[in-house]
């Protein structure tokens, strides 16, 4: 059983500190490689202007891969979401995510749909229907591109729709696309799930990606999540995909990246 270890890193044109590594892309890639990571999760601010050729060259030079592309700024910076009451805003959100999917196709990576679900206003059913129809359109594009869309439940303080893994599976089943998979994030699960191991067991057929951070969103070992229990359940259900660290840069981003991989490798 082997996992692919990845960490969130800002793409060169991104001017925002992610939950991971920000700043000098070259230096970050070298450091990540030296720390023993297999890949990076690219946090991309602008899918239109991201320097694809440069990113591809620098990542492959170190034998790393791009495990996924994070699209969160679509909502958190640009205010576009799949549950907006405005059809124009939903349309812009879908257009932007389709652009991310094309980038992912070039990088042979998957695309994360987390924050872009947004926060619905008004009725839950309208919010759900809007989310489902936007996601359906993105799933068709992902099928064409041969990549996966990773649907990520977020805790209630960040989104008011799809907070738990079982809600994610319900949406995936309703849409019925082979391109649509589930991303489970330990930070959100710690807030929303009754039992993290039990929640993971129940979604094993849909699970395709993991975000790891501790209860305080720092590197594993900084809070009170039981990662031994999580690794054991991942082995039990035969999960052999990516574990990507999405962590606060505390005390600094390289120390956090080192602690994250070292703590988890001890448990594998
Ligand atoms: C996105 O992966 C995520 O987990 C969000 O909570 C980031 O704000
Ligand atoms: Mn996450």
Coordinates of C-alpha atoms and ligand atoms in Angstrom, one line a residue:
X1 CA 0.0 0.0 0.0
X2 CA 1.5 3.3 -0.9
X3 CA 0.1 6.8 -0.9
X4 CA 1.1 9.8 -3.1
X5 CA 2.2 12.6 -0.9
X6 CA 1.4 16.1 -2.1
X7 CA 1.1 19.6 -0.7
X8 CA -0.6 22.8 -1.7
X9 CA 1.6 25.3 -3.5
X10 CA 0.8 28.6 -5.1
X11 CA 1.3 28.7 -8.9
X12 CA 3.8 31.4 -10.1
X13 CA 1.2 34.0 -11.0
X14 CA -0.7 33.6 -7.7
X15 CA -0.3 36.4 -5.3
X16 CA -2.1 34.9 -2.3
X17 CA -0.7 32.8 0.5
X18 CA -2.4 29.4 0.3
X19 CA -2.9 26.9 3.1
X20 CA 0.5 25.6 2.0
X21 CA 3.5 27.2 0.3
X22 CA 3.4 30.7 -1.2
X23 CA 6.0 32.9 -2.8
X24 CA 9.0 31.8 -4.8
X25 CA 7.7 28.9 -7.0
X26 CA 11.2 27.6 -7.9
X27 CA 12.4 27.5 -4.3
X28 CA 9.2 25.9 -3.2
X29 CA 9.4 23.1 -5.7
X30 CA 13.0 22.3 -4.8
X31 CA 12.2 22.3 -1.1
X32 CA 9.2 20.0 -1.6
X33 CA 11.2 17.6 -3.6
X34 CA 14.0 17.5 -0.9
X35 CA 11.4 16.9 1.8
X36 CA 10.3 13.7 0.0
X37 CA 7.0 14.7 -1.6
X38 CA 5.7 13.0 -4.7
X39 CA 3.6 15.9 -6.1
X40 CA 2.1 19.3 -5.6
X41 CA -1.5 20.5 -5.5
X42 CA -1.4 23.8 -7.5
X43 CA -3.4 26.7 -6.0
X44 CA -4.1 28.7 -9.1
X45 CA -5.4 32.3 -9.0
X46 CA -5.8 32.8 -12.7
X47 CA -6.4 29.8 -15.0
X48 CA -6.1 32.0 -18.0
X49 CA -2.6 33.4 -17.3
X50 CA -1.0 30.6 -15.3
X51 CA 2.4 30.0 -17.1
X52 CA 1.7 26.4 -18.1
X53 CA 4.9 25.7 -19.9
X54 CA 7.1 27.0 -17.0
X55 CA 5.1 25.1 -14.4
X56 CA 5.3 21.8 -16.4
X57 CA 9.0 22.1 -16.9
X58 CA 9.8 23.0 -13.3
X59 CA 7.6 20.2 -11.9
X60 CA 8.8 17.5 -14.2
X61 CA 12.5 18.5 -13.7
X62 CA 12.1 17.2 -10.2
X63 CA 10.1 14.2 -11.2
X64 CA 7.1 15.6 -9.3
X65 CA 3.5 15.5 -10.5
X66 CA 0.5 17.8 -10.2
X67 CA -2.0 15.9 -8.1
X68 CA -4.8 18.4 -8.4
X69 CA -5.7 22.0 -9.0
X70 CA -7.3 24.1 -6.3
X71 CA -10.0 26.5 -7.6
X72 CA -11.0 28.2 -4.3
X73 CA -10.2 31.7 -5.2
X74 CA -13.0 31.6 -7.8
X75 CA -15.3 32.2 -4.8
X76 CA -13.1 33.6 -2.0
X77 CA -11.5 36.3 -4.2
X78 CA -13.7 36.7 -7.2
X79 CA -17.1 35.9 -5.6
X80 CA -18.3 33.4 -8.2
X81 CA -20.2 30.4 -7.1
X82 CA -22.5 27.5 -8.2
X83 CA -25.2 28.4 -5.7
X84 CA -25.4 32.1 -6.4
X85 CA -29.0 33.2 -6.9
X86 CA -27.7 35.1 -10.0
X87 CA -27.7 33.0 -13.2
X88 CA -25.0 35.3 -14.6
X89 CA -22.7 34.7 -11.7
X90 CA -23.3 30.9 -11.9
X91 CA -22.5 31.1 -15.6
X92 CA -19.2 32.9 -14.9
X93 CA -18.3 30.4 -12.2
X94 CA -18.9 27.5 -14.6
X95 CA -16.9 29.2 -17.4
X96 CA -14.0 29.7 -15.0
X97 CA -14.1 26.1 -13.7
X98 CA -14.1 24.8 -17.3
X99 CA -10.9 26.8 -17.9
X100 CA -9.4 25.1 -14.8
X101 CA -10.4 21.7 -16.3
X102 CA -8.6 22.5 -19.5
X103 CA -5.5 23.4 -17.5
X104 CA -5.8 20.2 -15.6
X105 CA -6.1 18.3 -18.8
X106 CA -2.7 19.7 -19.9
X107 CA -1.2 18.8 -16.5
X108 CA -2.9 15.4 -16.2
X109 CA -4.3 16.5 -12.8
X110 CA -7.7 16.6 -11.2
X111 CA -9.8 19.7 -10.3
X112 CA -11.1 20.4 -6.8
X113 CA -14.6 21.8 -6.3
X114 CA -14.7 23.1 -2.7
X115 CA -15.4 26.8 -2.0
X116 CA -16.9 27.4 -5.4
X117 CA -20.0 25.6 -4.2
X118 CA -20.6 28.9 -2.3
X119 CA -23.4 29.7 0.1
X120 CA -26.9 29.5 -1.2
X121 CA -29.5 32.1 -0.2
X122 CA -33.2 31.3 -0.1
X123 CA -34.4 27.7 -0.4
X124 CA -32.1 24.8 0.1
X125 CA -33.7 23.0 -2.9
X126 CA -33.0 25.9 -5.2
X127 CA -29.4 26.0 -3.9
X128 CA -29.0 22.2 -4.5
X129 CA -30.5 22.3 -8.0
X130 CA -28.2 25.2 -9.0
X131 CA -25.2 23.4 -7.6
X132 CA -26.2 20.2 -9.3
X133 CA -26.7 21.7 -12.7
X134 CA -23.4 23.7 -12.6
X135 CA -21.6 20.5 -11.5
X136 CA -23.2 18.5 -14.2
X137 CA -21.9 20.8 -16.9
X138 CA -18.4 20.7 -15.4
X139 CA -18.5 16.9 -15.1
X140 CA -19.3 16.6 -18.8
X141 CA -16.2 18.7 -19.6
X142 CA -14.1 16.6 -17.2
X143 CA -15.3 13.4 -18.9
X144 CA -14.2 14.9 -22.2
X145 CA -10.8 15.9 -20.7
X146 CA -10.3 12.6 -19.0
X147 CA -9.8 14.0 -15.6
X148 CA -11.7 13.9 -12.3
X149 CA -13.6 16.5 -10.5
X150 CA -13.0 16.2 -6.7
X151 CA -16.1 17.3 -4.8
X152 CA -15.0 18.5 -1.4
X153 CA -17.5 18.9 1.5
X154 CA -16.6 22.0 3.6
X155 CA -17.5 22.8 7.2
X156 CA -20.6 24.9 8.0
X157 CA -18.6 28.0 8.6
X158 CA -17.3 28.0 5.0
X159 CA -20.4 26.7 3.1
X160 CA -24.0 25.9 3.9
X161 CA -24.4 23.1 1.4
X162 CA -22.6 19.7 1.2
X163 CA -20.9 19.8 4.6
X164 CA -20.5 16.0 5.2
X165 CA -19.2 13.2 3.0
X166 CA -22.5 11.5 2.7
X167 CA -24.1 14.7 1.3
X168 CA -21.3 14.7 -1.3
X169 CA -22.0 11.1 -2.2
X170 CA -25.7 12.0 -2.6
X171 CA -24.9 14.7 -5.1
X172 CA -22.4 12.5 -6.9
X173 CA -25.0 9.8 -7.3
X174 CA -27.7 12.2 -8.5
X175 CA -25.3 13.4 -11.2
X176 CA -24.1 9.9 -12.1
X177 CA -20.9 11.0 -13.9
X178 CA -17.8 8.7 -13.7
X179 CA -15.7 11.9 -13.7
X180 CA -17.1 13.0 -10.3
X181 CA -15.3 11.8 -7.2
X182 CA -15.1 12.7 -3.5
X183 CA -12.4 14.6 -1.7
X184 CA -12.3 14.2 2.1
X185 CA -10.6 16.8 4.2
X186 CA -9.7 15.9 7.8
X187 CA -10.2 19.5 9.1
X188 CA -13.8 19.7 7.8
X189 CA -14.5 16.1 8.9
X190 CA -13.4 16.9 12.4
X191 CA -16.1 19.6 12.6
X192 CA -18.9 17.8 10.7
X193 CA -18.6 14.0 11.0
X194 CA -19.7 12.0 14.0
X195 CA -16.8 9.6 13.4
X196 CA -14.1 10.2 10.9
X197 CA -13.1 6.5 10.4
X198 CA -16.8 5.5 10.0
X199 CA -17.5 8.4 7.5
X200 CA -14.5 7.3 5.4
X201 CA -15.5 3.6 5.4
X202 CA -19.0 4.5 4.1
X203 CA -17.7 6.5 1.1
X204 CA -14.9 4.2 0.1
X205 CA -16.2 3.6 -3.5
X206 CA -16.2 7.4 -4.2
X207 CA -13.1 8.5 -2.3
X208 CA -10.3 9.7 -4.7
X209 CA -8.4 12.4 -2.8
X210 CA -7.6 13.5 0.8
X211 CA -6.7 16.8 2.4
X212 CA -4.8 16.4 5.7
X213 CA -4.4 19.0 8.3
X214 CA -4.9 18.8 12.1
X215 CA -7.9 20.1 14.1
X216 CA -6.3 23.6 14.2
X217 CA -5.5 23.5 10.4
X218 CA -1.8 23.1 11.2
X219 CA 0.5 20.2 10.2
X220 CA -0.6 16.8 11.5
X221 CA 0.8 16.4 15.1
X222 CA -0.2 20.0 16.0
X223 CA -3.7 19.3 17.1
X224 CA -6.0 16.5 18.3
X225 CA -6.9 14.5 15.2
X226 CA -6.0 10.9 15.5
X227 CA -4.1 10.3 12.2
X228 CA -3.1 6.8 13.1
X229 CA -6.8 5.8 13.2
X230 CA -7.2 7.5 9.8
X231 CA -4.3 5.8 8.1
X232 CA -5.5 2.5 9.5
X233 CA -8.9 2.9 8.0
X234 CA -7.4 4.0 4.6
X235 CA -5.4 0.8 4.6
X236 CA -8.5 -1.2 5.5
X237 CA -10.6 0.2 2.7
X238 CA -7.7 -0.1 0.2
X239 CA -7.2 3.6 -0.5
X240 CA -4.0 4.1 -2.3
X241 CA -4.4 7.6 -3.8
X242 CA -3.2 11.1 -2.8
X243 CA -2.8 12.5 0.6
X244 CA -2.3 16.2 0.1
X245 CA -1.4 18.5 3.0
X246 CA -3.4 21.7 3.2
X247 CA -1.9 23.5 6.2
X248 CA -1.2 26.8 7.8
X249 CA 2.4 28.0 7.3
X250 CA 3.1 27.8 11.1
X251 CA 5.7 28.3 12.4
X252 CA 6.8 28.8 8.8
X253 CA 5.8 27.1 5.6
X254 CA 8.9 24.8 5.2
X255 CA 8.8 23.7 8.8
X256 CA 5.1 22.9 8.5
X257 CA 5.7 21.0 5.2
X258 CA 8.5 19.0 6.9
X259 CA 6.4 18.2 10.0
X260 CA 3.4 17.1 7.9
X261 CA 5.1 14.5 5.8
X262 CA 7.3 13.2 8.6
X263 CA 4.4 12.8 11.0
X264 CA 2.4 10.8 8.5
X265 CA 5.2 8.7 7.0
X266 CA 5.8 7.4 10.6
X267 CA 2.2 6.0 10.6
X268 CA 2.2 4.5 7.1
Ligands
LIG1 C1 -10.4 23.8 0.4 O1 -9.7 22.7 0.1 C2 -10.7 23.9 1.8 O2 -10.5 23.0 2.5 C3 -11.2 25.1 2.2 O3 -11.5 25.1 3.6 C4 -10.2 26.3 2.1 O4 -10.7 27.4 2.6
LIG2 MN1 -9.5 21.1 1.8

